[in-house]
mmCIF file of C-alpha atoms in Angstrom:
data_model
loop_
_atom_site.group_PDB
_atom_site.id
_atom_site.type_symbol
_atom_site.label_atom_id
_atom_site.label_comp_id
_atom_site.label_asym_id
_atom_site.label_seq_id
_atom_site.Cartn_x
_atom_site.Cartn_y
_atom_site.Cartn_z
ATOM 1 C CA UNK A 555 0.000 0.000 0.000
ATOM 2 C CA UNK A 556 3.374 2.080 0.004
ATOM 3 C CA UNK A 557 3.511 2.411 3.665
ATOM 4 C CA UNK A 558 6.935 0.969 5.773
ATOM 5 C CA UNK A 559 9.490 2.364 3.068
ATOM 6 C CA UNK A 560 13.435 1.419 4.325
ATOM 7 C CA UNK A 561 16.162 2.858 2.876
ATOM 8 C CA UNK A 562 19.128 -0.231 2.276
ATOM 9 C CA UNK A 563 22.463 1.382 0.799
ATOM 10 C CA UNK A 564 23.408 5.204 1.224
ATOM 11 C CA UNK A 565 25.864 5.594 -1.729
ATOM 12 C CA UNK A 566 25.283 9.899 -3.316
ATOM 13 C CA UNK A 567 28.116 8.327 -6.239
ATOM 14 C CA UNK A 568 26.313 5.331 -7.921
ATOM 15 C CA UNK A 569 23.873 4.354 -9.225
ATOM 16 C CA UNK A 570 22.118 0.853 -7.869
ATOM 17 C CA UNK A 571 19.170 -0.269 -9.912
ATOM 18 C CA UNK A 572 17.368 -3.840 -10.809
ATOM 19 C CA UNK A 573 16.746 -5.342 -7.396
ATOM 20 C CA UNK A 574 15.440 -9.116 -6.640
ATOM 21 C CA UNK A 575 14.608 -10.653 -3.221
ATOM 22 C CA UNK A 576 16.015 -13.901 -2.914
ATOM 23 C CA UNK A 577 13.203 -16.915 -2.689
ATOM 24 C CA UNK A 578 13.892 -17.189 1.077
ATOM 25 C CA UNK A 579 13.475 -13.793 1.334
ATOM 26 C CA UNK A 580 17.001 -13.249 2.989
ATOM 27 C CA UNK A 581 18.854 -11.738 0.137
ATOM 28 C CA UNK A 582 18.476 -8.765 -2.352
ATOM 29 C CA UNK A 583 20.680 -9.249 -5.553
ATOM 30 C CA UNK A 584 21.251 -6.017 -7.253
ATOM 31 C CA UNK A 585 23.452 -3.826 -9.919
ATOM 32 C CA UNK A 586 26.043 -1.400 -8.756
ATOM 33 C CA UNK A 587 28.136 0.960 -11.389
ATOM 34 C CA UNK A 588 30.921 1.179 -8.820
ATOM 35 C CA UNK A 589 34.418 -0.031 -8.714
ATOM 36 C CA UNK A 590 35.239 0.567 -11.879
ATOM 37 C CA UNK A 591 32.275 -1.207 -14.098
ATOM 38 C CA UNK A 592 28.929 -2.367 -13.686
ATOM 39 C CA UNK A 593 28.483 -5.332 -11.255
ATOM 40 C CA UNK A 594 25.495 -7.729 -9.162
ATOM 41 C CA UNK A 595 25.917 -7.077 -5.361
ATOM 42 C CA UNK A 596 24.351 -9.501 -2.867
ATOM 43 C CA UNK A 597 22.979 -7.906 0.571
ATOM 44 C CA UNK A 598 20.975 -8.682 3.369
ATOM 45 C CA UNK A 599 17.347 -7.265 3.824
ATOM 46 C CA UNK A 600 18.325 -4.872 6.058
ATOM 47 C CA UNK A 601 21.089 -3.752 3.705
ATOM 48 C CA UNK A 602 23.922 -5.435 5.296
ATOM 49 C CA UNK A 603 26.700 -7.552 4.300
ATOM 50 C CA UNK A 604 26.805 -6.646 0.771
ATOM 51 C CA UNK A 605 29.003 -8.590 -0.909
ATOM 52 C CA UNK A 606 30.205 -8.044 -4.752
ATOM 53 C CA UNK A 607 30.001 -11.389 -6.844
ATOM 54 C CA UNK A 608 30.713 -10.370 -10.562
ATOM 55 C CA UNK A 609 34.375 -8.804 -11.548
ATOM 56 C CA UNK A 610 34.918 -8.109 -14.682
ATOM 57 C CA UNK A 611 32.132 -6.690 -17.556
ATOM 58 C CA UNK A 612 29.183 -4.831 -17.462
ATOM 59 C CA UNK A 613 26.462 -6.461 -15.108
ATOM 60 C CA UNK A 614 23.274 -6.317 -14.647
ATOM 61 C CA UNK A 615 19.685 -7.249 -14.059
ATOM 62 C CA UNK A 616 19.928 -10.502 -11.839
ATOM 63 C CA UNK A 617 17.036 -12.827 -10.952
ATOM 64 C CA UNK A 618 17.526 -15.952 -8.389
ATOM 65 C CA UNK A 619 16.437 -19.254 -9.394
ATOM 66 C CA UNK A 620 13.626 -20.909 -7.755
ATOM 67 C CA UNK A 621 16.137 -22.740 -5.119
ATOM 68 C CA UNK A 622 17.780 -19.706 -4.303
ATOM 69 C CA UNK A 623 21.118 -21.508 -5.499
ATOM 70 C CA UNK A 624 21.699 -19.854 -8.634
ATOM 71 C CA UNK A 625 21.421 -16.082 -10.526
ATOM 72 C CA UNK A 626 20.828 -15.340 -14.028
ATOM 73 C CA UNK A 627 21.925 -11.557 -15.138
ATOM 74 C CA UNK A 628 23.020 -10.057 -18.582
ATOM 75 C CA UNK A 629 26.694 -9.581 -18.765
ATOM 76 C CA UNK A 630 28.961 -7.679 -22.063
ATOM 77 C CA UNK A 631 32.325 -6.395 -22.372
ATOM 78 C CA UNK A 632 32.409 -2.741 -20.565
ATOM 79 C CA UNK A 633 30.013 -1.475 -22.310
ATOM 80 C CA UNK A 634 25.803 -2.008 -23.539
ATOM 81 C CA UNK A 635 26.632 -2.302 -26.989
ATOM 82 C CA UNK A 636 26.753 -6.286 -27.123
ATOM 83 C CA UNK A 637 25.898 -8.483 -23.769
ATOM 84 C CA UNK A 638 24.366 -12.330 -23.097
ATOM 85 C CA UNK A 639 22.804 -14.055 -20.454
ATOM 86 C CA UNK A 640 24.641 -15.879 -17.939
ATOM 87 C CA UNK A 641 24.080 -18.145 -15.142
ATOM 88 C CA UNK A 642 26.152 -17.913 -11.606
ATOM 89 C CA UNK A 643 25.831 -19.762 -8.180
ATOM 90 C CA UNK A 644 24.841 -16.705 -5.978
ATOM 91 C CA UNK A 645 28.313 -16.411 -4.811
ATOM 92 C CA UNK A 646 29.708 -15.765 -8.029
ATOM 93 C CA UNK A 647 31.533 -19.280 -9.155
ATOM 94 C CA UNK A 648 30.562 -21.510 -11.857
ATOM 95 C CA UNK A 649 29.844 -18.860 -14.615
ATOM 96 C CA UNK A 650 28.143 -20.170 -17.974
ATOM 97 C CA UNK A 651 27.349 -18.072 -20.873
ATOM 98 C CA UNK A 652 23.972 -19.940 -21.857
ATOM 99 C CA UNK A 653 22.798 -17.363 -25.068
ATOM 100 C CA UNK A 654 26.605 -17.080 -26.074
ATOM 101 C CA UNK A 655 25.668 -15.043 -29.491
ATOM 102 C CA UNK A 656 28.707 -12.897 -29.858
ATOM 103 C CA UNK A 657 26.250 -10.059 -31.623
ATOM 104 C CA UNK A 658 23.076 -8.982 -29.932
ATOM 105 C CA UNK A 659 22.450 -7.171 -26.799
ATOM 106 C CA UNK A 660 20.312 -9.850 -24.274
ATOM 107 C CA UNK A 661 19.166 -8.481 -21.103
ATOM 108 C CA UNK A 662 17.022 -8.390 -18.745
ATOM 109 C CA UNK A 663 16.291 -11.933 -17.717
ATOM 110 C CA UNK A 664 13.481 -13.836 -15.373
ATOM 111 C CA UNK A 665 13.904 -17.490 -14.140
ATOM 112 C CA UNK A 666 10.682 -19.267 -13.865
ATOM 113 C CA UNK A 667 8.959 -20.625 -10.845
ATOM 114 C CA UNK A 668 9.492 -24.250 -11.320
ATOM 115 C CA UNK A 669 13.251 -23.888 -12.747
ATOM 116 C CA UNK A 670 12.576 -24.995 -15.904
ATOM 117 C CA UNK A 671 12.937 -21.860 -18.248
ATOM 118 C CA UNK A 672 14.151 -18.325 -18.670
ATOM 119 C CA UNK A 673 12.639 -15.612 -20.358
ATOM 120 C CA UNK A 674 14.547 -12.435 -21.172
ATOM 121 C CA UNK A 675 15.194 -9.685 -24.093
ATOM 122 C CA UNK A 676 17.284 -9.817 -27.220
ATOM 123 C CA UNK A 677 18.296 -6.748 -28.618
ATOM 124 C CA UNK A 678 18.968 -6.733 -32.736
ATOM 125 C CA UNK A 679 18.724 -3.324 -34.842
ATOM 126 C CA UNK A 680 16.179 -2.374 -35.730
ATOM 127 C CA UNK A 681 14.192 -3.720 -32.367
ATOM 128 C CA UNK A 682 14.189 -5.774 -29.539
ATOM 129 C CA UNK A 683 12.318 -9.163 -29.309
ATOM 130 C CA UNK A 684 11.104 -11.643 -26.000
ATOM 131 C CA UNK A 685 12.743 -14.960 -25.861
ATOM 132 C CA UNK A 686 12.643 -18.072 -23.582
ATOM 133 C CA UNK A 687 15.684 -20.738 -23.098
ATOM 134 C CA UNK A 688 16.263 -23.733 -20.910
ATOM 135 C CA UNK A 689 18.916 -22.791 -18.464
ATOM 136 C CA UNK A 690 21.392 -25.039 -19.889
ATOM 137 C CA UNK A 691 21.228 -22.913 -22.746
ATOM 138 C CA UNK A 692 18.758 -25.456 -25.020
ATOM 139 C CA UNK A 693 15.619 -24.424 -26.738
ATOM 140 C CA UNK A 694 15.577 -21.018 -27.819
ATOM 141 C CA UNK A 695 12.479 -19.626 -28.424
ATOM 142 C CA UNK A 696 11.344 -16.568 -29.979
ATOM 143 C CA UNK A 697 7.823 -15.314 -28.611
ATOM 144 C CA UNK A 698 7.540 -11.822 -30.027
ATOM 145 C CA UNK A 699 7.877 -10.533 -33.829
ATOM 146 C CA UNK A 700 7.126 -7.138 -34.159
ATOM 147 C CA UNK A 701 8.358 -3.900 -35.331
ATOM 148 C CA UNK A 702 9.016 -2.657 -31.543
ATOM 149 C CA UNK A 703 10.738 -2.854 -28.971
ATOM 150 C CA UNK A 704 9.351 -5.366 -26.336
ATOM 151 C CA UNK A 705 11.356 -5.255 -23.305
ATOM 152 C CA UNK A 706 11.613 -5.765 -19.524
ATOM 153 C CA UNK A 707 9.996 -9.253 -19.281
ATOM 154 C CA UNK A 708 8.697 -11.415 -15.839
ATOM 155 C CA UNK A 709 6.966 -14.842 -15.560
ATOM 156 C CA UNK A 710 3.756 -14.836 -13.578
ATOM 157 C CA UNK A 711 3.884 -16.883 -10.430
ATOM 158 C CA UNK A 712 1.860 -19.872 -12.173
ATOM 159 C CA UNK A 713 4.402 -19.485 -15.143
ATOM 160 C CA UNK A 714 1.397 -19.369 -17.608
ATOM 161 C CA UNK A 715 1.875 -15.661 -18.197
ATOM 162 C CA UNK A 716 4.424 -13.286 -19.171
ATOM 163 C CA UNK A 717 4.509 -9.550 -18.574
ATOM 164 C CA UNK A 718 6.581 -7.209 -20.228
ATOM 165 C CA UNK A 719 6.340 -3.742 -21.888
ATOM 166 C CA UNK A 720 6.146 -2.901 -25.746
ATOM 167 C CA UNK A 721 5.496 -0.041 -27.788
ATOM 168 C CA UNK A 722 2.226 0.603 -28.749
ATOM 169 C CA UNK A 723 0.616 2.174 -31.650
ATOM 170 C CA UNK A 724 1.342 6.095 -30.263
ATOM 171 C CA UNK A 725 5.101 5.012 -29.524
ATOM 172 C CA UNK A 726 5.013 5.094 -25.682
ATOM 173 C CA UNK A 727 6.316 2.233 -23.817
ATOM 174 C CA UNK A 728 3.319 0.311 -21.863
ATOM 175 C CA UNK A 729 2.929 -2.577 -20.099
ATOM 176 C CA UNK A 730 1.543 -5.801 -21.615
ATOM 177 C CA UNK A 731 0.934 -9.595 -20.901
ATOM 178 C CA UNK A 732 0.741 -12.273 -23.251
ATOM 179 C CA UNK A 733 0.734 -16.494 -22.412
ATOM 180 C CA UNK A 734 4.049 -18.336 -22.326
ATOM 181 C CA UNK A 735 4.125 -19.293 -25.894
ATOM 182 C CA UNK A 736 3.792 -15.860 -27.044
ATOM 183 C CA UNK A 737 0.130 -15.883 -27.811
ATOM 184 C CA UNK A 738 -3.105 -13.636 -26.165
ATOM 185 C CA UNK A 739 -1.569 -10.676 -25.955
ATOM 186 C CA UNK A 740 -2.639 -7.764 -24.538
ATOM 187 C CA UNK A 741 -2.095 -4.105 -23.390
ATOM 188 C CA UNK A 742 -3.266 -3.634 -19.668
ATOM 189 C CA UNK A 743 -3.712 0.070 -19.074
ATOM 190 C CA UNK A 744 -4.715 1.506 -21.707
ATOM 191 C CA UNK A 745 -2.967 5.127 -20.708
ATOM 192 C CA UNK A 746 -0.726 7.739 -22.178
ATOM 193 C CA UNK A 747 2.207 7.833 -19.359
ATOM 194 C CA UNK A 748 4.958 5.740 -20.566
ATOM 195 C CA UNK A 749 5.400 2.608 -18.285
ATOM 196 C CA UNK A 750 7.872 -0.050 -16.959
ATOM 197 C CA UNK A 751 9.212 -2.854 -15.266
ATOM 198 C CA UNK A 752 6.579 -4.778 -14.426
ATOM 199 C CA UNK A 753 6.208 -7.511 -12.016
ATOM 200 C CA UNK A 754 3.745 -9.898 -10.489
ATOM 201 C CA UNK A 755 2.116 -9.888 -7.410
ATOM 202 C CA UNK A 756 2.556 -13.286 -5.078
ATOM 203 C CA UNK A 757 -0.798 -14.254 -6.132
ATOM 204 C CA UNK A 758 -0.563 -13.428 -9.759
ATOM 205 C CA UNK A 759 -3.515 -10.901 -9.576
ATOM 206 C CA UNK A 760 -2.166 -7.654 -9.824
ATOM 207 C CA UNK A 761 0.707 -6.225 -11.343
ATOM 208 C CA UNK A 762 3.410 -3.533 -9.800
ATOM 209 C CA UNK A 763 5.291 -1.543 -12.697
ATOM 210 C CA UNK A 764 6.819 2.137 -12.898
ATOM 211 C CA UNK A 765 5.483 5.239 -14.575
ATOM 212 C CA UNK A 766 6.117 8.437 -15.335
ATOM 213 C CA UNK A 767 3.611 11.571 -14.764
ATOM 214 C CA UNK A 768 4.501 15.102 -14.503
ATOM 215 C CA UNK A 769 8.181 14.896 -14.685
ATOM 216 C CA UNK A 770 8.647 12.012 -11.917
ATOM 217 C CA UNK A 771 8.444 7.899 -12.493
ATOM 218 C CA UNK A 772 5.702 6.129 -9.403
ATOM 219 C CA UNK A 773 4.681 3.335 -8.764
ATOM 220 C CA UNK A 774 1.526 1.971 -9.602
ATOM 221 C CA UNK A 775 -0.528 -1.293 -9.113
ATOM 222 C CA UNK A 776 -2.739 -2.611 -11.588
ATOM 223 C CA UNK A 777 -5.415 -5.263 -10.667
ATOM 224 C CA UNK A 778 -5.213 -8.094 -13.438
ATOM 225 C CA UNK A 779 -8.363 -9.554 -12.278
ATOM 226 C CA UNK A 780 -10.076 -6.190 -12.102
ATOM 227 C CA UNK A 781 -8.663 -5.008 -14.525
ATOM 228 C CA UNK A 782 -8.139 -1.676 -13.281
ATOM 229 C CA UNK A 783 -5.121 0.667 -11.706
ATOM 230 C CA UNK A 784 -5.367 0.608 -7.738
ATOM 231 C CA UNK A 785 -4.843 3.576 -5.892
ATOM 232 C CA UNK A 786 -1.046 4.002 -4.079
ATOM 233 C CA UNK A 787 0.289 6.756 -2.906
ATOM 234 C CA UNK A 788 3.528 8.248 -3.661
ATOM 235 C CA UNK A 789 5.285 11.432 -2.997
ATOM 236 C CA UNK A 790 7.712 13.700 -5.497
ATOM 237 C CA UNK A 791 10.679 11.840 -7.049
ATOM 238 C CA UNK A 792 11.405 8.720 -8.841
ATOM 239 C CA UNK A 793 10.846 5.396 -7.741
ATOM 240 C CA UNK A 794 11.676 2.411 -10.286
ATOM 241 C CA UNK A 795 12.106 -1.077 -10.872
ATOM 242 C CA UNK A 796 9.465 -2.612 -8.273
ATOM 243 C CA UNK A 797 10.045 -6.347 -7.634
ATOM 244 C CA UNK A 798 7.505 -8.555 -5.677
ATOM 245 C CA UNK A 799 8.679 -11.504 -4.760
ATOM 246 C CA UNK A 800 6.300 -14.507 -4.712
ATOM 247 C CA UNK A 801 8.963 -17.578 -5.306
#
């Protein structure tokens, strides 16, 4: 209801984006543009004992597998102009490059809730497409073709459903769902503000994601069932990258 905000790291010099709770809810993985790069940290809840588990690259958007015992994150050469998707153990050792293209720029990827697949975005001029992939790096699947850019994808907690944001028609980023396969889709709020990062409630009814209004990026809670934006409050600045965790 945006009550009980907390504060975890203090830093005024970098920038820390893409956060995800751990399953056990003991650990927040996250990316950091310090020490010389762009790297996944691993604190505790209360923003403790944060440890850095990548060294070398650019890092970024980790999500824990379903056990907790692994993390899957985008990694390229220092820079955003060419990355993959890897897989770690959530201390950093046993890295595997499991989209290995050498070319495109793959991001943002999503393990889902029974282990078995990973979703995530593949970036190849002129636009930017939503794929899935066994974590051994098997069975790549394309699940958008379009002449947008589709982007920032999560699995619902059943792992029927897929939410992620695409352009629509007017050219403003908004957030979407479609099934696993690719198929059903459909734009959910039907607004003008430019939206992101979506993610799933627990229950798989409603649907936290970012968006911008008068200069400053909220958060905002749509009901899936209702199919309707619930009221939360927020105050002046810029809040991003909500991540529920329901593993």
């Amino acid at each position: 209801d945006g009550s009980g905000e907390s504060r975890l790291t203090t830093s005024a010099d970098y920038y820390e984006s893409a956060p995800a709770l751990s399953p056990n809810g003991l650990k927040i993985a996250f990316t950091d543009n310090s020490n010389g790069g762009k790297h996944i940290f691993v604190m505790d809840t209360d923003g403790t004992d944060v440890e850095q588990i990548t060294d070398n690259g650019w890092n970024s958007t980790p999500s824990w597998s379903p056990d907790g015992d692994q993390i899957v994150f985008a990694r390229g050469d220092n820079s955003d102009a060419q990355s993959d998707i890897y897989i770690m153990n959530s201390d950093g050792s046993k890295l595997q490059n499991i989209t290995n293209t050498g070319t495109a720029r793959e991001s943002k990827p999503d393990w889902s809730s029974d282990g078995t697949k990973i979703v995530f975005v593949s970036f190849i001029s002129p636009d930017s497409e939503i794929f899935t992939i066994d974590p051994d790096g098997s069975n790549r699947i394309q699940l958008t073709d379009n002449a947008v850019f589709d982007s920032d994808p999560e699995w619902s907690p059943s792992g029927n459903r897929i939410a992620f944001v695409s352009e629509a028609e007017s050219g403003t980023d908004k957030v979407h769902i479609m099934n696993s396969d690719g198929t059903n889709l459909k734009e959910l709020t039907l607004s003008s503000s430019s939206e992101s990062s979506p993610t799933w409630s627990p229950d798989g009814t409603k649907i936290a994601f970012s968006r911008f209004i008068d200069g400053y990026t909220h958060i905002h809670i749509f009901s899936v069932e209702f199919n309707d934006i619930l009221s939360a409050p927020y105050v002046t600045g810029n809040d991003r990258s909500p991540h529920w965790n329901y593993r």
